[in-house]
Protein backbone atom coordinates (compact mmCIF):
# COMPACT_ATOMS: atom_id res chain seq x y z
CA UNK A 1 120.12 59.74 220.32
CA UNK A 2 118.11 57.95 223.03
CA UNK A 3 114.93 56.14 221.82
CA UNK A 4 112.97 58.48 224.08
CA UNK A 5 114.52 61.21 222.20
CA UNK A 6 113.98 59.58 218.94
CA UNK A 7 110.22 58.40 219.75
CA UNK A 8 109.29 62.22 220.78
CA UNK A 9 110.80 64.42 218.38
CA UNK A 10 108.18 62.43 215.78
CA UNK A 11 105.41 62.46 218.66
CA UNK A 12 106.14 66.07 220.08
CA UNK A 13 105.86 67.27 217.03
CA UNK A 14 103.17 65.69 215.96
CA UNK A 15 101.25 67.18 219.26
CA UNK A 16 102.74 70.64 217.94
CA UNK A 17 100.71 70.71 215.11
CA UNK A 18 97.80 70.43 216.86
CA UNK A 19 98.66 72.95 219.08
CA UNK A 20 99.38 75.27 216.50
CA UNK A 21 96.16 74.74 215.29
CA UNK A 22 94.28 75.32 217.97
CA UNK A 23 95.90 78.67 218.53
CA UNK A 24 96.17 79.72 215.15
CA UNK A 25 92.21 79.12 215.08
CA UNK A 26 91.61 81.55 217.96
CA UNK A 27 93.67 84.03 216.32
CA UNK A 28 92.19 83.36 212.96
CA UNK A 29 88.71 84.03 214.96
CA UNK A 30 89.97 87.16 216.96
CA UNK A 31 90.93 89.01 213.62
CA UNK A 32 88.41 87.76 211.49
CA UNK A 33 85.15 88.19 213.04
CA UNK A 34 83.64 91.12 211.46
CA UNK A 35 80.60 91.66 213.76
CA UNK A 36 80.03 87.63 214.02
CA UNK A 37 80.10 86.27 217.76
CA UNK A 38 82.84 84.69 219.15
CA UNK A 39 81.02 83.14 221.87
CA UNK A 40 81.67 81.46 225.05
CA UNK A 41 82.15 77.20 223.81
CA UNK A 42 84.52 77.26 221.05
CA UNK A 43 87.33 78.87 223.63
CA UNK A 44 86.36 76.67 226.14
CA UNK A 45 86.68 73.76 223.89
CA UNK A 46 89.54 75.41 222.69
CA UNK A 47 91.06 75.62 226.78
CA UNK A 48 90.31 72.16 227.40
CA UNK A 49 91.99 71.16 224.25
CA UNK A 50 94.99 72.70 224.84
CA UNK A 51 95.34 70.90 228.21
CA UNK A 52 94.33 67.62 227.60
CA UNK A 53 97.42 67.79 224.86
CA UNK A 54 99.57 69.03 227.10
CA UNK A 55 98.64 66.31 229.52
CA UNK A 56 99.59 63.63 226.58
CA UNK A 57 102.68 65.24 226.57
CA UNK A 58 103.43 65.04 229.98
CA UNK A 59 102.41 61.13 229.45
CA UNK A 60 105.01 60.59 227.13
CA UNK A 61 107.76 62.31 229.42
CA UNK A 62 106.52 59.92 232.19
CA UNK A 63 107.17 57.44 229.71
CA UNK A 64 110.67 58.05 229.04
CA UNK A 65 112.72 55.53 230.73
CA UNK A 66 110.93 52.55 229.47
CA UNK A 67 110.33 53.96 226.00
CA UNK A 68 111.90 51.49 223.11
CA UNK A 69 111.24 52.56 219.66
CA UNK A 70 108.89 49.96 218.02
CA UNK A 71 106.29 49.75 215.34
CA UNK A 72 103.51 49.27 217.94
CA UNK A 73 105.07 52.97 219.87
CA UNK A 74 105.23 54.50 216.60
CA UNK A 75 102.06 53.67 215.50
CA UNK A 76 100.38 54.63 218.78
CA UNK A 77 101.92 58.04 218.69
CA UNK A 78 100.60 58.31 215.57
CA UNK A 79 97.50 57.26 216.39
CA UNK A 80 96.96 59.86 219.21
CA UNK A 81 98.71 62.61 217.79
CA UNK A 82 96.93 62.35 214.75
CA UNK A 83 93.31 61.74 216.20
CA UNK A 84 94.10 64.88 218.19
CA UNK A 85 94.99 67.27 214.73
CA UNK A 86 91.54 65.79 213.36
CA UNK A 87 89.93 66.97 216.68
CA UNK A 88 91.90 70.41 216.82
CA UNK A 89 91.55 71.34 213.16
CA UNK A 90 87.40 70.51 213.97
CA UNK A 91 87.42 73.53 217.08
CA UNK A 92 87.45 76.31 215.19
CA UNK A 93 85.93 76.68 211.56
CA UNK A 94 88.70 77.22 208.38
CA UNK A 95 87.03 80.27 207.22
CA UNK A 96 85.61 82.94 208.61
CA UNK A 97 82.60 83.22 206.30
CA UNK A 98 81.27 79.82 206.83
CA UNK A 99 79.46 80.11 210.55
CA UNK A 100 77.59 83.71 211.43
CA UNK A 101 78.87 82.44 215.56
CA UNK A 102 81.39 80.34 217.13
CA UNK A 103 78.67 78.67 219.21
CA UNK A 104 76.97 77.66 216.15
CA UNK A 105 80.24 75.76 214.73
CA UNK A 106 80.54 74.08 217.98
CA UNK A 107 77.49 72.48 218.05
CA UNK A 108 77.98 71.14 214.49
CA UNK A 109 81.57 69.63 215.33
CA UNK A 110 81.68 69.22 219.34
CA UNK A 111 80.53 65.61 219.04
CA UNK A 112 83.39 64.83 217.08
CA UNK A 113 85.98 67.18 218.71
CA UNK A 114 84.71 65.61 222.33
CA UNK A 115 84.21 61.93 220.57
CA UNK A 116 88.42 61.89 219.57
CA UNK A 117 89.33 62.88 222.84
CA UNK A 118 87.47 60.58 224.61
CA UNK A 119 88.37 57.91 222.33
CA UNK A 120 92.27 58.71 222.78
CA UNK A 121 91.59 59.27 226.78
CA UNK A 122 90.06 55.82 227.11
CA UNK A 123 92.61 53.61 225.51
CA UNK A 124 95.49 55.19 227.22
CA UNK A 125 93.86 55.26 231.14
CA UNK A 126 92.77 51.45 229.78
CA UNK A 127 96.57 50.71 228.73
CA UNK A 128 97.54 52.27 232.11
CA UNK A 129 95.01 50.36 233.92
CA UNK A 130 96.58 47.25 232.62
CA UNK A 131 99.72 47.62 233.33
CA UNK A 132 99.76 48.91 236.88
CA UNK A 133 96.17 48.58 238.05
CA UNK A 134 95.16 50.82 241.17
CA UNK A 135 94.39 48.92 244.18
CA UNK A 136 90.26 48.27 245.11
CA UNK A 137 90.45 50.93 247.82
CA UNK A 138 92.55 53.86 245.79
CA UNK A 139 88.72 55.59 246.41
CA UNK A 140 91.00 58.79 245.04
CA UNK A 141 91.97 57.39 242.11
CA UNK A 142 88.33 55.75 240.97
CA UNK A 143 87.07 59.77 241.61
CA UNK A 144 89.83 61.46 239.56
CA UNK A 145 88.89 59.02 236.49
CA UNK A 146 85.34 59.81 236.48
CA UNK A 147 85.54 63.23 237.45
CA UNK A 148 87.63 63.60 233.88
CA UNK A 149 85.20 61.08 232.09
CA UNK A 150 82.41 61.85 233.36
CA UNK A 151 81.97 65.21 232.13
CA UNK A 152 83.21 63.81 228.55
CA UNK A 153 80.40 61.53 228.10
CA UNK A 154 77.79 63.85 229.06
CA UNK A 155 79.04 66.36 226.58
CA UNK A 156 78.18 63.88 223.77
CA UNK A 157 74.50 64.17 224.69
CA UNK A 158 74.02 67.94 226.34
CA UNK A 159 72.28 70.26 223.80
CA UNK A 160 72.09 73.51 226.44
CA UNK A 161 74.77 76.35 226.27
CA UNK A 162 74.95 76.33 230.15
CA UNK A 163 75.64 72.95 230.92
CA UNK A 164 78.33 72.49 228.15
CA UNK A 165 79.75 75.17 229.61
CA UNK A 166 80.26 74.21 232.80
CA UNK A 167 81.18 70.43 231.70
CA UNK A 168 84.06 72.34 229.79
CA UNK A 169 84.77 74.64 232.62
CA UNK A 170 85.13 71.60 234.88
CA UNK A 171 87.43 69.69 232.62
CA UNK A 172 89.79 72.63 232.41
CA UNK A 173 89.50 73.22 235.93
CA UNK A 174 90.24 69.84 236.80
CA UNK A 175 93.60 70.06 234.74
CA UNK A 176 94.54 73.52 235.87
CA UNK A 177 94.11 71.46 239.30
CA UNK A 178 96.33 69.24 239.06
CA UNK A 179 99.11 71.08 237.31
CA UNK A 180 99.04 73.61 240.73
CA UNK A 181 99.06 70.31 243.05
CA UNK A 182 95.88 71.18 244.17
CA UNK A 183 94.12 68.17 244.08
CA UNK A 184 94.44 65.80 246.77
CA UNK A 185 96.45 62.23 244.47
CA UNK A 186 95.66 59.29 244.41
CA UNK A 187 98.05 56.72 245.29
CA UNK A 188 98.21 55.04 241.40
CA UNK A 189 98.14 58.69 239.88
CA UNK A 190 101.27 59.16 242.33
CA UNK A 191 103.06 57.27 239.38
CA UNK A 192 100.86 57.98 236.71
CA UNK A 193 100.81 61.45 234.56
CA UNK A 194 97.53 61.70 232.68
């Protein structure tokens, strides 16, 4: 067994669970809500959770020719796999009974649920930043970063259903994106999979 192998079976599924979660929610919500609302936000929190996990995961596969297993890699994985199950086990409520709408649970946890990912998102884009900085005039890859960042910080402070939203619509849209090869790359994100 490879240490890549090794370091992502723990990591991978790690991730899993809070993929499961997510999705289990959303079914949870589909076959439970007797008359409540769904709503609009917790799915799209839900959508751009789901792909900002999977783009972790893709991380990690970039990752997998210089991967050594180490306390500090362990750790880390741990770190951002488990900061992501607190976030995913925070999109959707644990019982039914608890919120009379979906959009009324988001606004009680999206600060938190946004606040992890960010958290995670910074540290590894800083780590990657590091350790192959893009050049001064990479304009592309200086408009990728805040296009995904951006929209992150300003859901910590929106309070209207339209602009969260379209902040969440946005994120998603900016993965969905890039996983078509839609977006023009930047010559650091050439090497880089965030």
């Amino acid at each position: 067994m490879s240490d890549f192998e090794f370091y992502f079976s723990y990591y991978g599924l790690l991730l899993g669970f809070s993929v499961a979660t997510v999705i289990g929610g959303m079914a949870r919500a589909m076959n439970q809500r007797k008359g409540a609302r769904i709503g609009v936000l917790t799915p799209l929190l839900a959508l751009f959770i789901l792909l900002d996990i999977t783009s972790f995961w893709l991380f990690a596969w970039d990752r997998r020719e210089t991967m050594a297993v180490s306390w500090s890699a362990m750790f880390s994985g741990l770190a951002v796999a488990g900061t992501y199950y607190l976030a995913a086990s925070m999109v959707f409520p644990n019982r039914d009974d608890d919120w009379p709408s979906l959009d009324d649970h988001y606004w009680a946890r999206k600060r938190w649920v946004i606040g992890g990912v960010l958290a995670i998102s910074l540290v590894v884009v800083s780590g990657s930043f590091i350790a192959r900085p893009p050049a001064w005039n990479d304009w592309l890859a200086w408009f990728w970063q805040l296009a995904y960042f951006g929209p992150l910080i300003a859901l910590l402070f929106t309070r209207r259903r339209a602009w969260d939203a379209g902040l969440l619509l946005w994120v998603s849209l900016y993965y969905l994106l890039m996983a078509t090869g839609w977006m023009p790359e930047s010559e650091w994100g050439q090497g880089t999979v965030l």
